[in-house]
Amino acid sequence: MIELRNLTKQYDRTVAVDNVSLTIETGEFFGLLGSNGAGKTTTIGMLSTLLLPTAGEIYIDGQLLTRNRTDIKRKISVITQEYSMRQDMNMDEIMEYQGRLYYMPLRAIREKTDYLLDFCGLTKDRKKTVRKLSGGMKRKLMVCRALLTDPQILLLDEPTVGMDAFARRQMWDLLRRLNQQKLTILLTTHYIEEAQMLCQRVAMMEKGKILQVDTPAGFIRQLGDYAVDEILPTLTHTSFFATKAEAIAYAEQVSCNFQLRETVLEDVFIARSLRARQE
């Protein structure tokens, strides 16, 4: 279990994360959503101990996380937005290098590498150097590298950024399979559909604060399960309704082109962002 207790990170006069308290259960797939500058990546940075909190504490399974607690840090692996692998190494070399950093026996590294590359569908390309891999394959290799040391917690900071739609869906399938094996996953993403498809719970974050935590379905229900988009010449106006019957009744009175559809989590995110800007 991950517990953030009054976690704060301040840079000079800028408060990037503001007194955040949050609990993520063991084996949960949890999402952090927010606009640029909301504090998502800073929160990941503190969980990875790359950044130190200005105030507050992080507990992993009831134990205080610090840079000196290597036993706790070994439970955590991080996949960042940036590709952080040498371009002239092939997959086997990347994995062996990672394993040796953690003093793993060579036999264990090779056995685990075989398993992970197969699990991620990369075996046939294992001798390619990183520079010859597609974006999706690089992301999968980063997942393999992160899993080599058997972490209990996987921190994902925009893991599918820059990937095409097909590669992104492949990554979603992979992450679901990992979560089914009881791996705790914390995801930050700008792809709201990604959070809706993958996460059991989501926290909406804005200006360093957690505004609300709920399931994707719970957030959608609060806004209204059905939406009517009125397509006007210069903008689209969307209204939300609790029931399909209410949405149909409203749509029958609309004089312009319209679309009746189910509400998605992106609608919730946009509505909250617009409200935050008006406050």
mmCIF file of N, CA, C and O in Angstrom, residues 116-213:
data_model
loop_
_atom_site.group_PDB
_atom_site.id
_atom_site.type_symbol
_atom_site.label_atom_id
_atom_site.label_comp_id
_atom_site.label_asym_id
_atom_site.label_seq_id
_atom_site.Cartn_x
_atom_site.Cartn_y
_atom_site.Cartn_z
ATOM 1 N N LEU A 116 10.571 -12.053 -19.627
ATOM 2 C CA LEU A 116 9.970 -10.735 -19.822
ATOM 3 C C LEU A 116 9.877 -10.351 -21.295
ATOM 4 O O LEU A 116 8.864 -9.782 -21.735
ATOM 5 N N LEU A 117 10.907 -10.630 -22.076
ATOM 6 C CA LEU A 117 10.850 -10.313 -23.503
ATOM 7 C C LEU A 117 9.744 -11.112 -24.191
ATOM 8 O O LEU A 117 9.051 -10.599 -25.074
ATOM 9 N N ASP A 118 9.564 -12.353 -23.763
ATOM 10 C CA ASP A 118 8.477 -13.156 -24.302
ATOM 11 C C ASP A 118 7.131 -12.602 -23.852
ATOM 12 O O ASP A 118 6.190 -12.494 -24.649
ATOM 13 N N PHE A 119 7.021 -12.239 -22.584
ATOM 14 C CA PHE A 119 5.790 -11.686 -22.012
ATOM 15 C C PHE A 119 5.365 -10.423 -22.760
ATOM 16 O O PHE A 119 4.173 -10.184 -22.981
ATOM 17 N N CYS A 120 6.340 -9.618 -23.170
ATOM 18 C CA CYS A 120 6.053 -8.347 -23.845
ATOM 19 C C CYS A 120 6.079 -8.460 -25.372
ATOM 20 O O CYS A 120 5.947 -7.449 -26.073
ATOM 21 N N GLY A 121 6.278 -9.677 -25.891
ATOM 22 C CA GLY A 121 6.265 -9.881 -27.334
ATOM 23 C C GLY A 121 7.465 -9.301 -28.049
ATOM 24 O O GLY A 121 7.355 -8.857 -29.203
ATOM 25 N N LEU A 122 8.633 -9.332 -27.419
ATOM 26 C CA LEU A 122 9.837 -8.709 -27.983
ATOM 27 C C LEU A 122 10.933 -9.709 -28.350
ATOM 28 O O LEU A 122 11.979 -9.313 -28.862
ATOM 29 N N THR A 123 10.709 -10.995 -28.121
ATOM 30 C CA THR A 123 11.787 -11.980 -28.251
ATOM 31 C C THR A 123 12.440 -11.957 -29.627
ATOM 32 O O THR A 123 13.675 -11.990 -29.745
ATOM 33 N N LYS A 124 11.655 -11.892 -30.685
ATOM 34 C CA LYS A 124 12.227 -11.994 -32.032
ATOM 35 C C LYS A 124 13.069 -10.770 -32.397
ATOM 36 O O LYS A 124 13.845 -10.812 -33.356
ATOM 37 N N ASP A 125 12.937 -9.679 -31.649
ATOM 38 C CA ASP A 125 13.696 -8.460 -31.945
ATOM 39 C C ASP A 125 14.777 -8.181 -30.915
ATOM 40 O O ASP A 125 15.352 -7.087 -30.892
ATOM 41 N N ARG A 126 15.116 -9.162 -30.090
ATOM 42 C CA ARG A 126 15.996 -8.918 -28.954
ATOM 43 C C ARG A 126 17.411 -8.517 -29.348
ATOM 44 O O ARG A 126 18.110 -7.870 -28.552
ATOM 45 N N LYS A 127 17.856 -8.851 -30.545
ATOM 46 C CA LYS A 127 19.217 -8.505 -30.970
ATOM 47 C C LYS A 127 19.293 -7.151 -31.677
ATOM 48 O O LYS A 127 20.379 -6.709 -32.058
ATOM 49 N N LYS A 128 18.174 -6.489 -31.846
ATOM 50 C CA LYS A 128 18.189 -5.147 -32.439
ATOM 51 C C LYS A 128 18.691 -4.143 -31.406
ATOM 52 O O LYS A 128 18.361 -4.226 -30.220
ATOM 53 N N THR A 129 19.460 -3.179 -31.875
ATOM 54 C CA THR A 129 19.872 -2.104 -30.974
ATOM 55 C C THR A 129 18.696 -1.158 -30.740
ATOM 56 O O THR A 129 17.753 -1.094 -31.528
ATOM 57 N N VAL A 130 18.768 -0.428 -29.659
ATOM 58 C CA VAL A 130 17.664 0.456 -29.270
ATOM 59 C C VAL A 130 17.333 1.449 -30.372
ATOM 60 O O VAL A 130 16.164 1.748 -30.633
ATOM 61 N N ARG A 131 18.362 1.972 -31.058
ATOM 62 C CA ARG A 131 18.102 2.981 -32.089
ATOM 63 C C ARG A 131 17.268 2.434 -33.251
ATOM 64 O O ARG A 131 16.664 3.212 -33.990
ATOM 65 N N LYS A 132 17.212 1.113 -33.411
ATOM 66 C CA LYS A 132 16.454 0.513 -34.506
ATOM 67 C C LYS A 132 15.038 0.083 -34.094
ATOM 68 O O LYS A 132 14.294 -0.441 -34.913
ATOM 69 N N LEU A 133 14.680 0.325 -32.844
ATOM 70 C CA LEU A 133 13.372 -0.081 -32.357
ATOM 71 C C LEU A 133 12.338 1.013 -32.609
ATOM 72 O O LEU A 133 12.653 2.205 -32.588
ATOM 73 N N SER A 134 11.096 0.601 -32.816
ATOM 74 C CA SER A 134 10.002 1.568 -32.911
ATOM 75 C C SER A 134 9.726 2.158 -31.531
ATOM 76 O O SER A 134 10.185 1.635 -30.503
ATOM 77 N N GLY A 135 8.960 3.247 -31.513
ATOM 78 C CA GLY A 135 8.619 3.869 -30.236
ATOM 79 C C GLY A 135 7.906 2.913 -29.305
ATOM 80 O O GLY A 135 8.194 2.863 -28.099
ATOM 81 N N GLY A 136 6.962 2.138 -29.847
ATOM 82 C CA GLY A 136 6.230 1.183 -29.029
ATOM 83 C C GLY A 136 7.125 0.105 -28.456
ATOM 84 O O GLY A 136 6.982 -0.300 -27.294
ATOM 85 N N MET A 137 8.078 -0.369 -29.257
ATOM 86 C CA MET A 137 9.004 -1.408 -28.783
ATOM 87 C C MET A 137 9.931 -0.860 -27.699
ATOM 88 O O MET A 137 10.258 -1.567 -26.732
ATOM 89 N N LYS A 138 10.342 0.395 -27.832
ATOM 90 C CA LYS A 138 11.177 1.002 -26.793
ATOM 91 C C LYS A 138 10.413 1.087 -25.479
ATOM 92 O O LYS A 138 10.965 0.806 -24.403
ATOM 93 N N ARG A 139 9.140 1.472 -25.558
ATOM 94 C CA ARG A 139 8.337 1.557 -24.334
ATOM 95 C C ARG A 139 8.195 0.179 -23.688
ATOM 96 O O ARG A 139 8.282 0.039 -22.467
ATOM 97 N N LYS A 140 7.965 -0.842 -24.491
ATOM 98 C CA LYS A 140 7.846 -2.188 -23.945
ATOM 99 C C LYS A 140 9.161 -2.638 -23.304
ATOM 100 O O LYS A 140 9.150 -3.286 -22.255
ATOM 101 N N LEU A 141 10.280 -2.288 -23.937
ATOM 102 C CA LEU A 141 11.576 -2.648 -23.369
ATOM 103 C C LEU A 141 11.786 -1.945 -22.035
ATOM 104 O O LEU A 141 12.361 -2.522 -21.098
ATOM 105 N N MET A 142 11.324 -0.705 -21.925
ATOM 106 C CA MET A 142 11.420 0.002 -20.650
ATOM 107 C C MET A 142 10.593 -0.696 -19.578
ATOM 108 O O MET A 142 10.988 -0.751 -18.399
ATOM 109 N N VAL A 143 9.445 -1.253 -19.966
ATOM 110 C CA VAL A 143 8.640 -2.031 -19.023
ATOM 111 C C VAL A 143 9.414 -3.272 -18.583
ATOM 112 O O VAL A 143 9.483 -3.596 -17.392
ATOM 113 N N CYS A 144 10.013 -3.983 -19.551
ATOM 114 C CA CYS A 144 10.805 -5.177 -19.221
ATOM 115 C C CYS A 144 11.927 -4.833 -18.244
ATOM 116 O O CYS A 144 12.149 -5.548 -17.255
ATOM 117 N N ARG A 145 12.627 -3.763 -18.537
ATOM 118 C CA ARG A 145 13.728 -3.351 -17.670
ATOM 119 C C ARG A 145 13.233 -3.020 -16.261
ATOM 120 O O ARG A 145 13.858 -3.386 -15.271
ATOM 121 N N ALA A 146 12.088 -2.364 -16.182
ATOM 122 C CA ALA A 146 11.531 -1.991 -14.880
ATOM 123 C C ALA A 146 11.096 -3.207 -14.071
ATOM 124 O O ALA A 146 11.143 -3.192 -12.833
ATOM 125 N N LEU A 147 10.680 -4.270 -14.765
ATOM 126 C CA LEU A 147 10.163 -5.456 -14.080
ATOM 127 C C LEU A 147 11.256 -6.468 -13.728
ATOM 128 O O LEU A 147 10.987 -7.448 -13.023
ATOM 129 N N LEU A 148 12.464 -6.232 -14.194
ATOM 130 C CA LEU A 148 13.530 -7.222 -14.034
ATOM 131 C C LEU A 148 13.794 -7.561 -12.568
ATOM 132 O O LEU A 148 14.100 -8.706 -12.218
ATOM 133 N N THR A 149 13.667 -6.574 -11.698
ATOM 134 C CA THR A 149 13.996 -6.771 -10.279
ATOM 135 C C THR A 149 12.782 -7.139 -9.433
ATOM 136 O O THR A 149 12.819 -7.020 -8.205
ATOM 137 N N ASP A 150 11.698 -7.558 -10.089
ATOM 138 C CA ASP A 150 10.477 -7.987 -9.385
ATOM 139 C C ASP A 150 9.924 -6.909 -8.459
ATOM 140 O O ASP A 150 9.719 -7.145 -7.252
ATOM 141 N N PRO A 151 9.645 -5.717 -8.966
ATOM 142 C CA PRO A 151 9.085 -4.670 -8.100
ATOM 143 C C PRO A 151 7.642 -5.010 -7.710
ATOM 144 O O PRO A 151 6.962 -5.781 -8.389
ATOM 145 N N GLN A 152 7.195 -4.386 -6.644
ATOM 146 C CA GLN A 152 5.801 -4.522 -6.220
ATOM 147 C C GLN A 152 4.965 -3.333 -6.661
ATOM 148 O O GLN A 152 3.740 -3.402 -6.669
ATOM 149 N N ILE A 153 5.662 -2.239 -7.009
ATOM 150 C CA ILE A 153 4.990 -0.998 -7.406
ATOM 151 C C ILE A 153 5.617 -0.491 -8.693
ATOM 152 O O ILE A 153 6.848 -0.406 -8.796
ATOM 153 N N LEU A 154 4.772 -0.145 -9.669
ATOM 154 C CA LEU A 154 5.254 0.395 -10.942
ATOM 155 C C LEU A 154 4.697 1.801 -11.108
ATOM 156 O O LEU A 154 3.477 2.010 -11.096
ATOM 157 N N LEU A 155 5.601 2.780 -11.229
ATOM 158 C CA LEU A 155 5.223 4.177 -11.437
ATOM 159 C C LEU A 155 5.380 4.502 -12.913
ATOM 160 O O LEU A 155 6.475 4.367 -13.465
ATOM 161 N N LEU A 156 4.304 4.930 -13.551
ATOM 162 C CA LEU A 156 4.296 5.200 -14.989
ATOM 163 C C LEU A 156 3.974 6.668 -15.238
ATOM 164 O O LEU A 156 2.856 7.119 -14.977
ATOM 165 N N ASP A 157 4.946 7.414 -15.727
ATOM 166 C CA ASP A 157 4.758 8.836 -16.020
ATOM 167 C C ASP A 157 4.613 9.005 -17.530
ATOM 168 O O ASP A 157 5.602 8.977 -18.266
ATOM 169 N N GLU A 158 3.388 9.146 -17.993
ATOM 170 C CA GLU A 158 3.086 9.293 -19.422
ATOM 171 C C GLU A 158 3.707 8.149 -20.236
ATOM 172 O O GLU A 158 4.497 8.389 -21.166
ATOM 173 N N PRO A 159 3.375 6.906 -19.949
ATOM 174 C CA PRO A 159 4.080 5.775 -20.576
ATOM 175 C C PRO A 159 3.813 5.595 -22.060
ATOM 176 O O PRO A 159 4.590 4.928 -22.743
ATOM 177 N N THR A 160 2.720 6.155 -22.584
ATOM 178 C CA THR A 160 2.403 5.947 -24.001
ATOM 179 C C THR A 160 2.550 7.220 -24.830
ATOM 180 O O THR A 160 2.069 7.268 -25.966
ATOM 181 N N VAL A 161 3.215 8.232 -24.281
ATOM 182 C CA VAL A 161 3.385 9.473 -25.028
ATOM 183 C C VAL A 161 4.160 9.190 -26.318
ATOM 184 O O VAL A 161 5.149 8.465 -26.327
ATOM 185 N N GLY A 162 3.677 9.739 -27.431
ATOM 186 C CA GLY A 162 4.348 9.588 -28.710
ATOM 187 C C GLY A 162 4.077 8.277 -29.422
ATOM 188 O O GLY A 162 4.580 8.070 -30.532
ATOM 189 N N MET A 163 3.280 7.388 -28.817
ATOM 190 C CA MET A 163 2.999 6.102 -29.450
ATOM 191 C C MET A 163 1.779 6.223 -30.353
ATOM 192 O O MET A 163 0.849 6.981 -30.069
ATOM 193 N N ASP A 164 1.779 5.467 -31.462
ATOM 194 C CA ASP A 164 0.601 5.466 -32.318
ATOM 195 C C ASP A 164 -0.523 4.677 -31.647
ATOM 196 O O ASP A 164 -0.326 4.013 -30.621
ATOM 197 N N ALA A 165 -1.723 4.748 -32.238
ATOM 198 C CA ALA A 165 -2.908 4.163 -31.604
ATOM 199 C C ALA A 165 -2.761 2.664 -31.393
ATOM 200 O O ALA A 165 -3.137 2.128 -30.340
ATOM 201 N N PHE A 166 -2.193 1.950 -32.376
ATOM 202 C CA PHE A 166 -2.053 0.501 -32.258
ATOM 203 C C PHE A 166 -1.072 0.134 -31.144
ATOM 204 O O PHE A 166 -1.354 -0.739 -30.307
ATOM 205 N N ALA A 167 0.082 0.815 -31.118
ATOM 206 C CA ALA A 167 1.080 0.536 -30.083
ATOM 207 C C ALA A 167 0.541 0.890 -28.698
ATOM 208 O O ALA A 167 0.825 0.201 -27.716
ATOM 209 N N ARG A 168 -0.263 1.961 -28.620
ATOM 210 C CA ARG A 168 -0.841 2.348 -27.334
ATOM 211 C C ARG A 168 -1.779 1.267 -26.815
ATOM 212 O O ARG A 168 -1.744 0.907 -25.638
ATOM 213 N N ARG A 169 -2.610 0.706 -27.701
ATOM 214 C CA ARG A 169 -3.520 -0.374 -27.277
ATOM 215 C C ARG A 169 -2.742 -1.607 -26.848
ATOM 216 O O ARG A 169 -3.136 -2.304 -25.909
ATOM 217 N N GLN A 170 -1.643 -1.894 -27.512
ATOM 218 C CA GLN A 170 -0.804 -3.018 -27.095
ATOM 219 C C GLN A 170 -0.249 -2.780 -25.685
ATOM 220 O O GLN A 170 -0.199 -3.706 -24.865
ATOM 221 N N MET A 171 0.163 -1.548 -25.411
ATOM 222 C CA MET A 171 0.682 -1.231 -24.084
ATOM 223 C C MET A 171 -0.421 -1.363 -23.037
ATOM 224 O O MET A 171 -0.180 -1.863 -21.933
ATOM 225 N N TRP A 172 -1.633 -0.939 -23.373
ATOM 226 C CA TRP A 172 -2.743 -1.083 -22.433
ATOM 227 C C TRP A 172 -2.949 -2.549 -22.064
ATOM 228 O O TRP A 172 -3.134 -2.883 -20.893
ATOM 229 N N ASP A 173 -2.933 -3.416 -23.077
ATOM 230 C CA ASP A 173 -3.114 -4.851 -22.826
ATOM 231 C C ASP A 173 -2.015 -5.378 -21.910
ATOM 232 O O ASP A 173 -2.275 -6.171 -20.995
ATOM 233 N N LEU A 174 -0.787 -4.928 -22.148
ATOM 234 C CA LEU A 174 0.345 -5.360 -21.335
ATOM 235 C C LEU A 174 0.176 -4.907 -19.889
ATOM 236 O O LEU A 174 0.386 -5.684 -18.942
ATOM 237 N N LEU A 175 -0.219 -3.658 -19.695
ATOM 238 C CA LEU A 175 -0.379 -3.135 -18.341
ATOM 239 C C LEU A 175 -1.516 -3.835 -17.604
ATOM 240 O O LEU A 175 -1.424 -4.078 -16.391
ATOM 241 N N ARG A 176 -2.581 -4.162 -18.315
ATOM 242 C CA ARG A 176 -3.666 -4.920 -17.683
ATOM 243 C C ARG A 176 -3.172 -6.278 -17.193
ATOM 244 O O ARG A 176 -3.512 -6.724 -16.092
ATOM 245 N N ARG A 177 -2.390 -6.949 -18.017
ATOM 246 C CA ARG A 177 -1.862 -8.254 -17.643
ATOM 247 C C ARG A 177 -0.971 -8.144 -16.403
ATOM 248 O O ARG A 177 -1.003 -8.995 -15.509
ATOM 249 N N LEU A 178 -0.168 -7.083 -16.326
ATOM 250 C CA LEU A 178 0.688 -6.885 -15.159
ATOM 251 C C LEU A 178 -0.150 -6.640 -13.907
ATOM 252 O O LEU A 178 0.140 -7.180 -12.831
ATOM 253 N N ASN A 179 -1.185 -5.825 -14.037
ATOM 254 C CA ASN A 179 -2.036 -5.537 -12.889
ATOM 255 C C ASN A 179 -2.793 -6.780 -12.420
ATOM 256 O O ASN A 179 -3.035 -6.955 -11.221
ATOM 257 N N GLN A 180 -3.145 -7.659 -13.350
ATOM 258 C CA GLN A 180 -3.810 -8.905 -12.972
ATOM 259 C C GLN A 180 -2.905 -9.801 -12.139
ATOM 260 O O GLN A 180 -3.387 -10.684 -11.420
ATOM 261 N N GLN A 181 -1.591 -9.566 -12.221
ATOM 262 C CA GLN A 181 -0.639 -10.302 -11.394
ATOM 263 C C GLN A 181 -0.376 -9.600 -10.055
ATOM 264 O O GLN A 181 0.609 -9.859 -9.387
ATOM 265 N N LYS A 182 -1.290 -8.690 -9.699
ATOM 266 C CA LYS A 182 -1.279 -7.994 -8.405
ATOM 267 C C LYS A 182 -0.180 -6.939 -8.285
ATOM 268 O O LYS A 182 0.193 -6.537 -7.170
ATOM 269 N N LEU A 183 0.352 -6.484 -9.419
ATOM 270 C CA LEU A 183 1.308 -5.381 -9.390
ATOM 271 C C LEU A 183 0.547 -4.073 -9.169
ATOM 272 O O LEU A 183 -0.422 -3.792 -9.869
ATOM 273 N N THR A 184 0.971 -3.300 -8.183
ATOM 274 C CA THR A 184 0.371 -1.986 -7.950
ATOM 275 C C THR A 184 0.917 -1.010 -8.987
ATOM 276 O O THR A 184 2.129 -0.900 -9.164
ATOM 277 N N ILE A 185 0.019 -0.298 -9.677
ATOM 278 C CA ILE A 185 0.438 0.604 -10.755
ATOM 279 C C ILE A 185 -0.132 1.998 -10.505
ATOM 280 O O ILE A 185 -1.336 2.157 -10.265
ATOM 281 N N LEU A 186 0.739 2.994 -10.563
ATOM 282 C CA LEU A 186 0.332 4.400 -10.507
ATOM 283 C C LEU A 186 0.664 5.034 -11.842
ATOM 284 O O LEU A 186 1.822 5.040 -12.263
ATOM 285 N N LEU A 187 -0.354 5.562 -12.503
ATOM 286 C CA LEU A 187 -0.239 6.077 -13.870
ATOM 287 C C LEU A 187 -0.546 7.561 -13.905
ATOM 288 O O LEU A 187 -1.547 8.016 -13.349
ATOM 289 N N THR A 188 0.335 8.346 -14.543
ATOM 290 C CA THR A 188 -0.029 9.704 -14.940
ATOM 291 C C THR A 188 -0.141 9.719 -16.452
ATOM 292 O O THR A 188 0.668 9.095 -17.149
ATOM 293 N N THR A 189 -1.141 10.409 -16.957
ATOM 294 C CA THR A 189 -1.353 10.426 -18.406
ATOM 295 C C THR A 189 -2.156 11.648 -18.816
ATOM 296 O O THR A 189 -2.972 12.162 -18.043
ATOM 297 N N HIS A 190 -1.908 12.123 -20.044
ATOM 298 C CA HIS A 190 -2.752 13.147 -20.652
ATOM 299 C C HIS A 190 -3.821 12.524 -21.545
ATOM 300 O O HIS A 190 -4.700 13.217 -22.034
ATOM 301 N N TYR A 191 -3.707 11.198 -21.775
ATOM 302 C CA TYR A 191 -4.723 10.508 -22.561
ATOM 303 C C TYR A 191 -5.827 10.065 -21.604
ATOM 304 O O TYR A 191 -5.709 9.043 -20.937
ATOM 305 N N ILE A 192 -6.897 10.841 -21.529
ATOM 306 C CA ILE A 192 -7.944 10.571 -20.538
ATOM 307 C C ILE A 192 -8.619 9.232 -20.823
ATOM 308 O O ILE A 192 -9.006 8.513 -19.901
ATOM 309 N N GLU A 193 -8.744 8.878 -22.086
ATOM 310 C CA GLU A 193 -9.299 7.574 -22.442
ATOM 311 C C GLU A 193 -8.472 6.456 -21.821
ATOM 312 O O GLU A 193 -9.010 5.425 -21.394
ATOM 313 N N GLU A 194 -7.172 6.652 -21.760
ATOM 314 C CA GLU A 194 -6.271 5.664 -21.180
ATOM 315 C C GLU A 194 -6.612 5.416 -19.712
ATOM 316 O O GLU A 194 -6.678 4.262 -19.256
ATOM 317 N N ALA A 195 -6.824 6.490 -18.978
ATOM 318 C CA ALA A 195 -7.177 6.354 -17.559
ATOM 319 C C ALA A 195 -8.529 5.672 -17.387
ATOM 320 O O ALA A 195 -8.709 4.840 -16.495
ATOM 321 N N GLN A 196 -9.489 6.021 -18.245
ATOM 322 C CA GLN A 196 -10.812 5.399 -18.150
ATOM 323 C C GLN A 196 -10.752 3.903 -18.429
ATOM 324 O O GLN A 196 -11.436 3.112 -17.784
ATOM 325 N N MET A 197 -9.922 3.514 -19.393
ATOM 326 C CA MET A 197 -9.833 2.112 -19.784
ATOM 327 C C MET A 197 -9.069 1.267 -18.763
ATOM 328 O O MET A 197 -9.368 0.088 -18.580
ATOM 329 N N LEU A 198 -8.089 1.866 -18.077
ATOM 330 C CA LEU A 198 -7.159 1.082 -17.267
ATOM 331 C C LEU A 198 -7.380 1.193 -15.760
ATOM 332 O O LEU A 198 -7.192 0.214 -15.040
ATOM 333 N N CYS A 199 -7.732 2.376 -15.284
ATOM 334 C CA CYS A 199 -7.640 2.645 -13.849
ATOM 335 C C CYS A 199 -8.902 2.254 -13.092
ATOM 336 O O CYS A 199 -10.019 2.510 -13.553
ATOM 337 N N GLN A 200 -8.675 1.678 -11.923
ATOM 338 C CA GLN A 200 -9.797 1.361 -11.042
ATOM 339 C C GLN A 200 -10.280 2.598 -10.298
ATOM 340 O O GLN A 200 -11.468 2.760 -10.045
ATOM 341 N N ARG A 201 -9.348 3.470 -9.927
ATOM 342 C CA ARG A 201 -9.681 4.766 -9.341
ATOM 343 C C ARG A 201 -8.789 5.839 -9.951
ATOM 344 O O ARG A 201 -7.691 5.545 -10.432
ATOM 345 N N VAL A 202 -9.271 7.067 -9.893
ATOM 346 C CA VAL A 202 -8.555 8.197 -10.482
ATOM 347 C C VAL A 202 -8.617 9.366 -9.510
ATOM 348 O O VAL A 202 -9.645 9.604 -8.867
ATOM 349 N N ALA A 203 -7.513 10.104 -9.416
ATOM 350 C CA ALA A 203 -7.482 11.358 -8.662
ATOM 351 C C ALA A 203 -7.380 12.510 -9.646
ATOM 352 O O ALA A 203 -6.508 12.507 -10.515
ATOM 353 N N MET A 204 -8.274 13.469 -9.520
ATOM 354 C CA MET A 204 -8.193 14.698 -10.300
ATOM 355 C C MET A 204 -7.316 15.689 -9.538
ATOM 356 O O MET A 204 -7.577 15.998 -8.372
ATOM 357 N N MET A 205 -6.271 16.163 -10.205
ATOM 358 C CA MET A 205 -5.276 17.025 -9.560
ATOM 359 C C MET A 205 -5.212 18.367 -10.286
ATOM 360 O O MET A 205 -5.241 18.419 -11.524
ATOM 361 N N GLU A 206 -5.135 19.443 -9.533
ATOM 362 C CA GLU A 206 -5.060 20.770 -10.133
ATOM 363 C C GLU A 206 -4.300 21.684 -9.180
ATOM 364 O O GLU A 206 -4.567 21.715 -7.974
ATOM 365 N N LYS A 207 -3.324 22.413 -9.718
ATOM 366 C CA LYS A 207 -2.525 23.372 -8.952
ATOM 367 C C LYS A 207 -1.936 22.733 -7.699
ATOM 368 O O LYS A 207 -1.919 23.333 -6.618
ATOM 369 N N GLY A 208 -1.476 21.493 -7.847
ATOM 370 C CA GLY A 208 -0.799 20.814 -6.751
ATOM 371 C C GLY A 208 -1.700 20.154 -5.741
ATOM 372 O O GLY A 208 -1.214 19.500 -4.811
ATOM 373 N N LYS A 209 -3.004 20.283 -5.887
ATOM 374 C CA LYS A 209 -3.948 19.727 -4.926
ATOM 375 C C LYS A 209 -4.747 18.573 -5.541
ATOM 376 O O LYS A 209 -5.029 18.578 -6.741
ATOM 377 N N ILE A 210 -5.133 17.613 -4.708
ATOM 378 C CA ILE A 210 -6.064 16.570 -5.115
ATOM 379 C C ILE A 210 -7.475 17.116 -4.926
ATOM 380 O O ILE A 210 -7.885 17.416 -3.798
ATOM 381 N N LEU A 211 -8.207 17.266 -6.019
ATOM 382 C CA LEU A 211 -9.557 17.801 -5.938
ATOM 383 C C LEU A 211 -10.559 16.737 -5.516
ATOM 384 O O LEU A 211 -11.453 16.994 -4.707
ATOM 385 N N GLN A 212 -10.427 15.533 -6.084
ATOM 386 C CA GLN A 212 -11.371 14.465 -5.779
ATOM 387 C C GLN A 212 -10.797 13.134 -6.243
ATOM 388 O O GLN A 212 -10.038 13.076 -7.218
ATOM 389 N N VAL A 213 -11.145 12.072 -5.560
ATOM 390 C CA VAL A 213 -10.775 10.712 -5.941
ATOM 391 C C VAL A 213 -12.053 9.902 -6.104
ATOM 392 O O VAL A 213 -12.934 9.933 -5.252
#
